[in-house]
Tab-separated table of C-alpha atoms and ligand atoms in Angstrom:
chain	number	residue	atom	x	y	z
V	25	UNK	CA	-97.217	61.426	-1.961
V	26	UNK	CA	-96.181	61.067	1.782
V	27	UNK	CA	-93.782	58.334	2.807
V	28	UNK	CA	-96.919	56.903	4.448
V	29	UNK	CA	-99.429	56.709	2.233
V	30	UNK	CA	-96.732	55.731	-0.060
V	31	UNK	CA	-96.491	52.384	2.153
V	32	UNK	CA	-100.057	52.100	2.755
V	33	UNK	CA	-100.137	51.521	-1.205
V	34	UNK	CA	-97.090	49.530	-2.039
V	35	UNK	CA	-98.865	47.303	0.954
V	36	UNK	CA	-101.804	46.738	-0.780
V	37	UNK	CA	-100.155	45.881	-4.187
V	38	UNK	CA	-98.234	43.201	-1.982
V	39	UNK	CA	-101.350	41.575	-0.615
V	40	UNK	CA	-101.966	38.726	-2.881
V	41	UNK	CA	-98.273	37.299	-2.766
V	42	UNK	CA	-98.435	37.470	1.108
V	43	UNK	CA	-102.364	35.273	0.728
V	44	UNK	CA	-99.683	33.291	-1.689
V	45	UNK	CA	-97.061	32.897	0.816
V	46	UNK	CA	-99.739	30.929	4.037
V	47	UNK	CA	-99.457	27.968	1.573
V	48	UNK	CA	-96.829	25.797	3.738
V	49	UNK	CA	-93.671	24.121	1.880
V	50	UNK	CA	-90.909	22.079	3.118
V	51	UNK	CA	-88.968	24.467	1.485
V	52	UNK	CA	-88.143	27.931	2.528
V	53	UNK	CA	-88.333	29.837	-1.087
V	54	UNK	CA	-86.078	32.956	-1.219
V	55	UNK	CA	-88.711	36.153	-1.832
V	56	UNK	CA	-87.169	39.148	-2.651
V	57	UNK	CA	-86.771	41.657	-0.559
V	58	UNK	CA	-86.700	45.495	-1.129
V	59	UNK	CA	-85.722	47.348	2.294
V	60	UNK	CA	-86.650	50.755	1.877
V	61	UNK	CA	-83.705	53.518	2.681
V	62	UNK	CA	-85.522	56.967	2.535
V	63	UNK	CA	-87.732	57.805	5.351
V	64	UNK	CA	-87.949	61.794	5.635
V	65	UNK	CA	-85.432	63.864	4.479
V	66	UNK	CA	-81.812	63.152	6.045
V	67	UNK	CA	-80.575	59.960	7.537
V	68	UNK	CA	-82.973	58.705	10.718
V	69	UNK	CA	-81.339	58.472	13.775
V	70	UNK	CA	-80.594	55.370	13.948
V	71	UNK	CA	-79.776	54.989	10.545
V	72	UNK	CA	-76.691	57.388	11.275
V	73	UNK	CA	-75.508	55.595	14.072
V	74	UNK	CA	-75.502	52.635	11.157
V	75	UNK	CA	-72.847	54.753	9.032
V	76	UNK	CA	-70.848	55.913	11.579
V	77	UNK	CA	-70.204	52.078	12.880
V	78	UNK	CA	-69.522	51.076	8.846
V	79	UNK	CA	-67.535	54.257	8.758
V	80	UNK	CA	-65.341	53.555	11.545
V	81	UNK	CA	-64.986	49.616	10.984
V	82	UNK	CA	-64.227	50.020	7.147
V	83	UNK	CA	-61.496	52.402	7.854
V	84	UNK	CA	-59.628	50.256	10.397
V	85	UNK	CA	-60.349	47.561	7.976
V	86	UNK	CA	-59.151	48.715	4.655
V	87	UNK	CA	-57.038	51.492	6.502
V	88	UNK	CA	-55.004	49.854	8.675
V	89	UNK	CA	-52.668	47.703	6.270
V	90	UNK	CA	-51.172	50.463	4.662
V	91	UNK	CA	-49.739	51.986	8.242
V	92	UNK	CA	-45.806	51.591	8.695
V	93	UNK	CA	-44.272	51.034	12.173
V	94	UNK	CA	-40.540	50.201	11.908
V	95	UNK	CA	-40.335	50.385	8.997
V	96	UNK	CA	-42.655	47.337	8.303
V	97	UNK	CA	-45.879	46.972	8.015
V	98	UNK	CA	-48.354	48.025	11.686
V	99	UNK	CA	-50.292	44.598	11.342
V	100	UNK	CA	-48.980	42.329	9.612
V	101	UNK	CA	-49.863	37.809	10.389
V	102	UNK	CA	-46.807	36.746	8.715
V	103	UNK	CA	-47.954	32.701	8.345
V	104	UNK	CA	-44.950	31.712	6.021
V	105	UNK	CA	-42.471	33.294	8.788
V	106	UNK	CA	-44.389	32.448	11.350
V	107	UNK	CA	-44.147	36.003	12.585
V	108	UNK	CA	-47.259	38.208	14.013
V	109	UNK	CA	-46.742	42.006	14.021
V	110	UNK	CA	-49.654	44.062	15.670
V	111	UNK	CA	-47.000	47.788	16.034
V	112	UNK	CA	-44.818	47.393	18.581
V	113	UNK	CA	-45.632	43.804	19.182
V	114	UNK	CA	-43.879	39.989	17.580
V	115	UNK	CA	-45.839	37.956	18.599
V	116	UNK	CA	-44.196	33.898	17.950
V	117	UNK	CA	-45.677	30.938	17.796
V	118	UNK	CA	-44.578	30.864	21.925
V	119	UNK	CA	-47.348	33.375	22.258
V	120	UNK	CA	-50.346	31.646	21.103
V	121	UNK	CA	-51.567	31.342	24.220
V	122	UNK	CA	-51.675	35.557	24.105
V	123	UNK	CA	-53.654	34.858	21.081
V	124	UNK	CA	-55.768	32.458	22.563
V	125	UNK	CA	-56.655	34.830	24.961
V	126	UNK	CA	-57.705	37.727	23.240
V	127	UNK	CA	-60.086	35.722	21.739
V	128	UNK	CA	-61.747	34.332	24.366
V	129	UNK	CA	-62.003	38.075	25.559
V	130	UNK	CA	-63.622	38.851	21.911
V	131	UNK	CA	-66.007	36.044	23.010
V	132	UNK	CA	-66.672	36.632	26.469
V	133	UNK	CA	-67.246	40.688	25.064
V	134	UNK	CA	-69.598	39.126	22.866
V	135	UNK	CA	-71.457	37.240	25.362
V	136	UNK	CA	-71.588	40.203	27.747
V	137	UNK	CA	-72.759	42.789	25.099
V	138	UNK	CA	-75.508	40.606	23.572
V	139	UNK	CA	-76.465	39.824	27.462
V	140	UNK	CA	-76.917	43.944	27.659
V	141	UNK	CA	-77.678	44.571	24.493
V	142	UNK	CA	-79.365	41.949	22.398
V	143	UNK	CA	-78.232	42.252	18.563
V	144	UNK	CA	-76.284	45.849	18.582
V	145	UNK	CA	-73.433	43.666	16.865
V	146	UNK	CA	-75.799	42.008	14.246
V	147	UNK	CA	-77.318	45.509	13.571
V	148	UNK	CA	-74.483	47.843	13.207
V	149	UNK	CA	-70.764	46.015	13.197
V	150	UNK	CA	-71.014	42.951	12.015
V	151	UNK	CA	-69.273	42.220	8.317
V	152	UNK	CA	-72.191	40.807	7.076
V	153	UNK	CA	-74.536	43.716	8.515
V	154	UNK	CA	-72.054	46.146	7.035
V	155	UNK	CA	-70.837	44.621	3.526
V	156	UNK	CA	-75.017	44.045	2.812
V	157	UNK	CA	-75.980	48.376	3.961
V	158	UNK	CA	-72.503	49.248	1.645
V	159	UNK	CA	-73.732	47.305	-1.126
V	160	UNK	CA	-77.811	48.322	-0.737
V	161	UNK	CA	-76.019	51.452	-1.320
V	162	UNK	CA	-74.393	51.007	-4.095
V	163	UNK	CA	-77.672	49.055	-5.453
V	164	UNK	CA	-79.821	52.004	-4.768
V	165	UNK	CA	-77.088	55.132	-6.493
V	166	UNK	CA	-77.299	52.866	-9.497
V	167	UNK	CA	-81.098	52.033	-9.767
V	168	UNK	CA	-82.610	53.844	-7.281
V	169	UNK	CA	-84.805	52.744	-3.969
V	170	UNK	CA	-87.412	50.600	-2.728
V	171	UNK	CA	-90.049	50.655	-5.945
V	172	UNK	CA	-88.244	51.695	-8.081
V	173	UNK	CA	-86.543	48.533	-7.878
V	174	UNK	CA	-89.411	46.411	-7.648
V	175	UNK	CA	-90.495	47.773	-10.639
V	176	UNK	CA	-87.187	47.577	-12.582
V	177	UNK	CA	-87.078	43.418	-11.825
V	178	UNK	CA	-90.567	43.366	-13.109
V	179	UNK	CA	-90.337	44.721	-15.861
V	180	UNK	CA	-89.169	42.829	-19.217
V	181	UNK	CA	-85.295	42.323	-20.636
V	182	UNK	CA	-84.043	45.412	-22.189
V	183	UNK	CA	-81.089	47.457	-22.978
V	184	UNK	CA	-81.203	50.137	-19.765
V	185	UNK	CA	-81.902	46.861	-17.343
V	186	UNK	CA	-78.912	45.577	-18.482
V	187	UNK	CA	-76.678	48.526	-18.646
V	188	UNK	CA	-78.131	49.215	-14.761
V	189	UNK	CA	-77.609	45.932	-13.739
V	190	UNK	CA	-74.341	45.431	-15.439
V	191	UNK	CA	-73.104	48.408	-13.968
V	192	UNK	CA	-74.127	47.142	-9.948
V	193	UNK	CA	-73.009	43.724	-10.444
V	194	UNK	CA	-69.477	45.664	-11.532
V	195	UNK	CA	-69.759	48.056	-8.715
V	196	UNK	CA	-70.538	45.400	-6.575
V	197	UNK	CA	-67.510	42.948	-8.102
V	198	UNK	CA	-64.824	45.907	-7.801
V	199	UNK	CA	-66.142	46.347	-4.050
V	200	UNK	CA	-65.689	42.648	-3.263
V	201	UNK	CA	-62.307	42.299	-5.380
V	202	UNK	CA	-60.645	45.149	-3.321
V	203	UNK	CA	-62.143	43.468	-0.049
V	204	UNK	CA	-60.222	40.402	-0.943
V	205	UNK	CA	-57.227	42.260	-2.006
V	206	UNK	CA	-57.161	44.190	1.558
V	207	UNK	CA	-57.790	40.808	3.440
V	208	UNK	CA	-54.867	38.794	1.942
V	209	UNK	CA	-52.914	42.118	3.045
V	210	UNK	CA	-53.293	41.433	6.202
V	211	UNK	CA	-50.999	37.920	5.943
V	212	UNK	CA	-48.904	39.462	3.268
V	213	UNK	CA	-47.149	42.972	2.725
V	214	UNK	CA	-49.695	44.251	1.186
V	215	UNK	CA	-47.653	46.988	-0.676
V	216	UNK	CA	-45.714	44.289	-2.505
V	217	UNK	CA	-48.551	41.831	-2.935
V	218	UNK	CA	-50.159	44.933	-4.699
V	219	UNK	CA	-47.451	45.363	-7.010
V	220	UNK	CA	-47.556	41.980	-7.744
V	221	UNK	CA	-51.079	41.565	-8.647
V	222	UNK	CA	-49.863	44.704	-11.095
V	223	UNK	CA	-47.692	42.306	-12.687
V	224	UNK	CA	-49.755	39.476	-12.534
V	225	UNK	CA	-47.317	37.929	-10.848
V	226	UNK	CA	-48.998	36.351	-7.632
V	227	UNK	CA	-48.690	32.888	-6.078
V	228	UNK	CA	-51.630	30.396	-6.265
V	229	UNK	CA	-52.677	30.671	-2.842
V	230	UNK	CA	-52.886	34.234	-2.276
V	231	UNK	CA	-54.895	34.585	-5.955
V	232	UNK	CA	-57.395	31.757	-4.437
V	233	UNK	CA	-57.878	33.731	-1.102
V	234	UNK	CA	-58.377	36.683	-2.832
V	235	UNK	CA	-61.286	35.415	-5.013
V	236	UNK	CA	-62.274	33.579	-2.171
V	237	UNK	CA	-62.487	36.236	0.235
V	238	UNK	CA	-63.999	38.448	-2.556
V	239	UNK	CA	-66.943	36.031	-3.800
V	240	UNK	CA	-67.738	35.445	-0.400
V	241	UNK	CA	-68.590	39.273	0.087
V	242	UNK	CA	-70.346	39.417	-3.188
V	243	UNK	CA	-72.479	36.433	-2.563
V	244	UNK	CA	-72.935	37.185	0.929
V	245	UNK	CA	-74.089	41.228	0.683
V	246	UNK	CA	-75.010	41.178	-3.054
V	247	UNK	CA	-77.342	38.055	-3.228
V	248	UNK	CA	-77.719	35.928	-0.146
V	249	UNK	CA	-77.787	39.178	2.476
V	250	UNK	CA	-80.113	38.646	4.945
V	251	UNK	CA	-80.653	34.586	4.146
V	252	UNK	CA	-76.741	34.710	5.904
V	253	UNK	CA	-78.510	36.142	8.799
V	254	UNK	CA	-81.621	33.075	9.096
V	255	UNK	CA	-80.276	30.077	7.765
V	256	UNK	CA	-76.128	30.802	7.793
V	257	UNK	CA	-75.123	32.615	10.594
V	258	UNK	CA	-74.260	30.172	14.289
V	259	UNK	CA	-74.489	32.902	16.378
V	260	UNK	CA	-78.044	33.748	15.260
V	261	UNK	CA	-79.039	30.607	16.636
V	262	UNK	CA	-77.201	30.249	19.681
V	263	UNK	CA	-78.010	33.709	21.223
V	264	UNK	CA	-81.016	33.162	22.347
V	265	UNK	CA	-79.141	31.318	25.444
V	266	UNK	CA	-77.825	34.393	26.310
V	267	UNK	CA	-80.937	36.339	26.578
V	268	UNK	CA	-82.644	36.806	29.233
V	269	UNK	CA	-86.437	38.986	29.627
V	270	UNK	CA	-83.821	42.311	30.524
V	271	UNK	CA	-81.753	42.062	27.029
V	272	UNK	CA	-82.352	45.140	25.393
V	273	UNK	CA	-84.601	44.425	22.427
V	274	UNK	CA	-86.073	45.981	19.540
V	275	UNK	CA	-90.083	46.056	20.405
V	276	UNK	CA	-93.340	46.978	19.523
V	277	UNK	CA	-95.589	47.890	22.049
V	278	UNK	CA	-98.583	46.322	20.921
V	279	UNK	CA	-100.592	47.512	24.257
V	280	UNK	CA	-99.955	51.325	23.142
V	281	UNK	CA	-100.307	50.269	19.094
V	282	UNK	CA	-103.500	47.711	18.718
V	283	UNK	CA	-106.315	48.498	17.432
V	284	UNK	CA	-104.269	49.320	13.974
V	285	UNK	CA	-105.642	51.413	11.794
V	286	UNK	CA	-105.355	54.110	8.812
V	287	UNK	CA	-107.619	56.801	11.253
V	288	UNK	CA	-109.501	59.488	9.572
V	289	UNK	CA	-108.964	63.046	9.103
V	290	UNK	CA	-112.629	63.962	10.481
V	291	UNK	CA	-112.477	61.704	14.277
V	292	UNK	CA	-109.431	60.952	16.629
V	293	UNK	CA	-107.850	58.238	16.822
V	294	UNK	CA	-109.458	58.102	20.473
V	295	UNK	CA	-113.101	58.697	18.921
V	296	UNK	CA	-112.273	55.698	16.438
V	297	UNK	CA	-111.171	53.192	19.094
V	298	UNK	CA	-107.829	52.816	17.125
V	299	UNK	CA	-103.963	53.067	19.023
V	300	UNK	CA	-101.242	53.927	17.906
V	301	UNK	CA	-100.438	52.314	14.725
V	302	UNK	CA	-101.459	53.375	11.890
V	303	UNK	CA	-100.752	50.025	10.358
V	304	UNK	CA	-98.955	51.995	6.888
V	305	UNK	CA	-96.499	48.740	7.080
V	306	UNK	CA	-93.579	50.906	6.482
V	307	UNK	CA	-91.861	49.488	9.267
V	308	UNK	CA	-91.920	46.093	7.273
V	309	UNK	CA	-90.856	47.709	4.267
V	310	UNK	CA	-87.468	49.272	6.015
V	311	UNK	CA	-86.600	46.278	6.999
V	312	UNK	CA	-83.487	44.002	5.451
V	313	UNK	CA	-84.805	40.584	6.515
V	314	UNK	CA	-88.312	41.535	5.669
V	315	UNK	CA	-90.337	40.895	8.851
V	316	UNK	CA	-92.958	42.864	10.741
V	317	UNK	CA	-91.723	43.946	13.895
V	318	UNK	CA	-95.455	43.841	15.069
V	319	UNK	CA	-95.313	39.733	14.940
V	320	UNK	CA	-93.470	40.129	18.467
V	321	UNK	CA	-89.326	39.223	18.990
V	322	UNK	CA	-88.410	37.052	15.931
V	323	UNK	CA	-84.908	35.457	15.825
V	324	UNK	CA	-85.015	36.905	12.278
V	325	UNK	CA	-84.796	40.090	13.895
V	326	UNK	CA	-81.181	41.562	13.896
V	327	UNK	CA	-81.935	44.595	16.055
V	328	UNK	CA	-81.204	47.149	13.156
V	329	UNK	CA	-83.837	49.434	14.168
V	330	UNK	CA	-84.825	50.577	10.839
V	331	UNK	CA	-88.211	50.409	11.909
V	332	UNK	CA	-87.776	52.059	14.957
V	333	UNK	CA	-86.759	55.216	12.624
V	334	UNK	CA	-89.371	54.590	10.373
V	335	UNK	CA	-92.534	54.188	13.681
V	336	UNK	CA	-90.677	57.449	14.678
V	337	UNK	CA	-91.211	59.330	11.708
V	338	UNK	CA	-94.556	58.076	11.051
V	339	UNK	CA	-95.232	59.401	14.482
V	340	UNK	CA	-94.236	62.512	14.168
V	341	UNK	CA	-96.067	62.717	11.011
V	342	UNK	CA	-99.150	61.899	12.748
V	343	UNK	CA	-98.409	63.614	15.051
V	344	UNK	CA	-98.039	61.157	18.478
V	345	UNK	CA	-95.655	60.855	20.297
V	346	UNK	CA	-92.456	58.369	18.890
V	347	UNK	CA	-91.276	55.311	20.175
V	348	UNK	CA	-94.303	53.090	19.342
V	349	UNK	CA	-91.239	50.711	18.153
V	350	UNK	CA	-88.380	51.240	20.557
V	351	UNK	CA	-85.548	50.146	22.070
V	352	UNK	CA	-86.905	48.003	25.378
V	353	UNK	CA	-86.785	44.576	26.967
V	354	UNK	CA	-89.454	42.082	27.383
V	355	UNK	CA	-89.386	43.260	31.406
V	356	UNK	CA	-89.965	46.956	30.728
V	357	UNK	CA	-92.888	45.994	28.707
V	358	UNK	CA	-94.736	43.508	30.795
V	359	UNK	CA	-94.478	45.212	34.147
V	360	UNK	CA	-94.161	48.990	32.873
V	361	UNK	CA	-90.870	49.664	34.220
V	362	UNK	CA	-89.554	53.405	33.254
V	363	UNK	CA	-86.353	53.670	31.524
V	364	UNK	CA	-84.533	54.301	34.505
V	365	UNK	CA	-86.174	51.156	35.725
V	366	UNK	CA	-84.822	49.328	32.994
V	367	UNK	CA	-81.525	50.376	32.944
V	368	UNK	CA	-80.584	49.728	36.488
V	369	UNK	CA	-82.129	45.946	36.069
V	370	UNK	CA	-78.862	46.136	33.556
V	371	UNK	CA	-76.418	45.526	36.357
V	372	UNK	CA	-77.992	41.346	37.520
V	373	UNK	CA	-75.901	38.730	38.596
V	374	UNK	CA	-75.246	37.196	34.876
V	375	UNK	CA	-74.115	40.456	33.507
V	376	UNK	CA	-71.699	41.288	37.020
V	377	UNK	CA	-69.983	37.329	36.286
V	378	UNK	CA	-69.151	38.321	32.840
V	379	UNK	CA	-68.052	41.759	33.547
V	380	UNK	CA	-65.785	40.417	36.210
V	381	UNK	CA	-64.455	37.525	34.015
V	382	UNK	CA	-63.776	39.760	31.332
V	383	UNK	CA	-61.806	42.423	33.582
V	384	UNK	CA	-59.990	39.718	34.887
V	385	UNK	CA	-59.032	37.624	32.019
V	386	UNK	CA	-58.103	41.386	29.924
V	387	UNK	CA	-55.880	42.789	33.003
V	388	UNK	CA	-54.042	39.172	33.216
V	389	UNK	CA	-53.458	39.415	29.551
V	390	UNK	CA	-52.467	43.558	29.709
V	391	UNK	CA	-50.006	42.315	32.707
V	392	UNK	CA	-48.581	39.434	31.281
V	393	UNK	CA	-47.755	41.454	27.778
V	394	UNK	CA	-46.485	44.336	29.854
V	395	UNK	CA	-43.979	41.761	31.890
V	396	UNK	CA	-43.583	39.694	28.264
V	397	UNK	CA	-39.455	39.188	27.997
V	398	UNK	CA	-38.714	39.975	24.067
V	399	UNK	CA	-36.014	36.569	24.329
V	400	UNK	CA	-36.909	32.928	24.020
V	401	UNK	CA	-34.525	30.583	24.602
V	402	UNK	CA	-34.781	26.150	23.561
V	403	UNK	CA	-32.460	24.210	25.254
V	404	UNK	CA	-31.056	21.221	23.055
V	405	UNK	CA	-28.596	18.289	24.750
V	406	UNK	CA	-26.623	16.982	21.585
V	407	UNK	CA	-27.531	13.355	21.747
V	408	UNK	CA	-24.560	12.541	19.928
V	409	UNK	CA	-21.537	13.031	22.209
V	410	UNK	CA	-22.798	12.750	26.097
V	411	UNK	CA	-20.367	13.474	29.040
V	412	UNK	CA	-16.855	13.457	27.867
V	413	UNK	CA	-13.740	14.525	29.158
V	414	UNK	CA	-11.233	16.878	27.992
V	415	UNK	CA	-8.391	17.476	27.201
V	416	UNK	CA	-7.689	19.189	30.454
V	417	UNK	CA	-9.417	16.445	32.737
V	418	UNK	CA	-12.266	18.291	33.294
V	419	UNK	CA	-15.538	16.546	32.222
V	420	UNK	CA	-17.465	17.989	28.725
V	421	UNK	CA	-21.512	18.662	28.015
V	422	UNK	CA	-22.555	19.743	24.353
V	423	UNK	CA	-25.456	21.532	23.847
V	424	UNK	CA	-26.864	23.280	21.148
V	425	UNK	CA	-29.292	26.709	22.157
V	426	UNK	CA	-31.574	28.241	20.026
V	427	UNK	CA	-32.438	31.685	20.707
V	428	UNK	CA	-35.009	34.100	19.373
V	429	UNK	CA	-34.728	37.744	20.002
V	430	UNK	CA	-38.355	39.146	19.414
V	431	UNK	CA	-37.256	42.201	19.338
V	432	UNK	CA	-37.264	44.364	16.256
V	433	UNK	CA	-33.285	45.242	16.643
V	434	UNK	CA	-30.253	43.777	16.809
V	435	UNK	CA	-29.194	42.442	19.797
V	436	UNK	CA	-26.065	41.373	21.719
V	437	UNK	CA	-26.311	38.712	24.441
V	438	UNK	CA	-23.800	36.812	27.068
V	439	UNK	CA	-24.567	33.188	28.455
V	440	UNK	CA	-23.487	32.147	31.836
V	441	UNK	CA	-23.947	28.670	33.767
V	442	UNK	CA	-24.428	27.801	37.223
V	443	UNK	CA	-24.912	24.826	39.541
V	444	UNK	CA	-22.181	22.490	39.745
V	445	UNK	CA	-18.596	23.617	41.497
V	446	UNK	CA	-16.210	24.936	39.018
V	447	UNK	CA	-18.923	25.119	36.145
V	448	UNK	CA	-17.491	27.052	33.166
V	449	UNK	CA	-18.658	27.745	29.736
V	450	UNK	CA	-15.883	27.043	27.489
V	451	UNK	CA	-17.816	28.350	24.420
V	452	UNK	CA	-17.497	32.227	22.870
V	453	UNK	CA	-20.060	33.275	25.767
V	454	UNK	CA	-20.686	36.832	23.516
V	455	UNK	CA	-22.930	36.017	20.702
V	456	UNK	CA	-25.679	38.427	18.362
V	457	UNK	CA	-29.124	37.496	17.247
V	458	UNK	CA	-30.524	39.577	14.740
V	459	UNK	CA	-33.808	41.506	14.783
V	460	UNK	CA	-36.741	39.652	15.211
V	461	UNK	CA	-34.671	36.085	14.009
V	462	UNK	CA	-33.600	33.334	15.848
V	463	UNK	CA	-30.154	31.740	16.251
V	464	UNK	CA	-29.122	28.815	16.491
V	465	UNK	CA	-25.769	28.821	18.749
V	466	UNK	CA	-23.261	25.743	20.313
V	467	UNK	CA	-22.627	25.556	24.049
V	468	UNK	CA	-20.025	23.705	25.650
V	469	UNK	CA	-19.881	23.664	29.679
V	470	UNK	CA	-16.890	22.663	31.480
V	471	UNK	CA	-16.542	21.502	35.005
V	472	UNK	CA	-14.089	19.832	37.450
V	473	UNK	CA	-14.251	15.892	37.053
V	474	UNK	CA	-13.651	15.334	41.229
V	475	UNK	CA	-16.751	17.677	41.603
V	476	UNK	CA	-19.264	15.602	39.322
V	477	UNK	CA	-20.276	12.070	40.334
V	478	UNK	CA	-21.636	10.004	37.499
V	479	UNK	CA	-25.237	10.543	36.223
V	480	UNK	CA	-26.783	13.304	36.037
V	481	UNK	CA	-26.654	16.881	38.095
V	482	UNK	CA	-28.911	19.964	37.478
V	483	UNK	CA	-27.231	23.125	36.370
V	484	UNK	CA	-28.801	26.873	35.382
V	485	UNK	CA	-28.514	28.349	31.939
V	486	UNK	CA	-28.877	32.070	32.023
V	487	UNK	CA	-28.218	34.282	28.963
V	488	UNK	CA	-28.771	37.980	29.368
V	489	UNK	CA	-28.434	41.018	27.245
V	490	UNK	CA	-25.832	42.980	26.988
V	491	UNK	CA	-26.987	46.783	26.976
V	492	UNK	CA	-30.278	45.649	28.830
V	493	UNK	CA	-29.795	43.470	32.365
V	494	UNK	CA	-33.800	43.165	33.153
V	495	UNK	CA	-34.074	41.044	29.734
V	496	UNK	CA	-32.923	38.294	30.336
V	497	UNK	CA	-33.875	33.999	30.495
V	498	UNK	CA	-32.801	30.778	32.606
V	499	UNK	CA	-33.036	27.245	31.742
V	500	UNK	CA	-32.514	24.541	34.117
V	501	UNK	CA	-30.614	21.469	31.863
V	502	UNK	CA	-29.482	18.774	32.860
V	503	UNK	CA	-25.256	18.212	33.243
V	504	UNK	CA	-24.253	14.175	33.177
V	505	UNK	CA	-21.019	13.055	35.241
V	506	UNK	CA	-18.418	10.195	33.598
V	507	UNK	CA	-19.408	7.263	34.102
V	508	UNK	CA	-16.616	5.086	36.326
I	71	SF4	S1	-87.499	44.397	12.764
I	71	SF4	FE1	-86.619	46.396	13.308
I	71	SF4	S2	-84.562	46.056	14.356
I	71	SF4	FE2	-85.763	43.946	13.364
I	71	SF4	S3	-84.110	43.378	11.592
I	71	SF4	FE3	-86.213	43.982	10.647
I	71	SF4	S4	-85.992	46.875	10.751
I	71	SF4	FE4	-84.287	45.608	11.940
I	72	SF4	S1	-95.789	50.318	13.912
I	72	SF4	FE1	-95.072	52.079	12.804
I	72	SF4	S2	-94.135	52.055	11.286
I	72	SF4	FE2	-95.431	49.913	11.466
I	72	SF4	S3	-97.258	50.186	10.284
I	72	SF4	FE3	-97.783	50.698	12.364
I	72	SF4	S4	-97.241	53.440	12.555
I	72	SF4	FE4	-96.511	52.113	10.770
């Protein structure tokens, strides 16, 4: 039996269930979806792309915490030490502006890609899609494809059924737990954390986050699946605001497909007055959200293109050109645009504005990171002792410097002061700060009493690295004169 005939059989078997669904209820009871994976031999075109993005994103996610850089974890968001390490970049709490810019860039990218490509993110790279696909792959390996799973679920309890279900859930829990462990490995050194885990000697918070993230993965990808996209995901809700009639969506060409019908071996479809759709239901059976794309664009559609693959296979088997279901736009279908005209409409004002803003912010962030001085200074006046007269008659002011060396090498710095006649640094001008460390350094300034009138005067403090004169910071503070 070929895929088209099998699809028809399953469709007929499920017809009474569909009639029952027509009874309206305020509570949307979940109907189990058994997406079919195998369409023809090997992976179909868009299925290959989906697996390519799954491999790419998961190699990055699971592999990144194990990469080393300068004898430390290459990517580590060390919340306890308040340092974020991203390869050669060490970000401090003061650098929150860079992270904010990164988030803005991520949000704008999402706006741009959604305006151009619709739900490409949902269909190919969203963690919900990716983990659901991985979990469904495990499910198929253990329980079989769509029809076998449907039959298994209808069977009464048995040792075989229990063994298959236990194996599936065991494998799901193992993947979910490893995902939770990897997630926590971005916030605590993963190698040490692994050793602690083996000794069952981990902190309460780490254990909580491993279990929380693992449980969320297991629940969302194993049980909730399309319900997360339909009822929980905020992006699915507000993305319609980013769509317009030139946004790429998965569409069914009803002008070509209707009227639908199975056809006959004796007469051509044209003679029977039928469109291209053979009504095999395969596009519905492969859909991970269980919708029928022939009913038009629906918010449940995550744009995964599984129905395109299925329908193209059917078109090939029935000797018709592919593309009855395809990526297209509302305008392309309505106005009958060819592919060239459709793609030219990509460069519309909204896309150009998103692109210009995105490029500007990205360029600004890249410039700021490139020009970033790996040295920070916080200057605090000693409130306990304002101005006082030193032994030699000069005026003395005392401060405390907090110097942050944001490089990963120990460095020596020198402090100088200017802004008043005869202003000198009376404390030790040279000092060292460890790699990625903060040092508190006392600073004592002296100025000629005759040149300093009562009241406050602006002075400038400069700290410069001994080994690289280009690394320096300056800060302005006040120097108080003696009261008469
Ligand atoms: S309708 Fe097609 S593109 Fe949309 S979710 Fe279903 S299979 Fe994926
Ligand atoms: S649109 Fe394609 S896959 Fe769907 S029922 Fe018609 S022929 Fe079958």
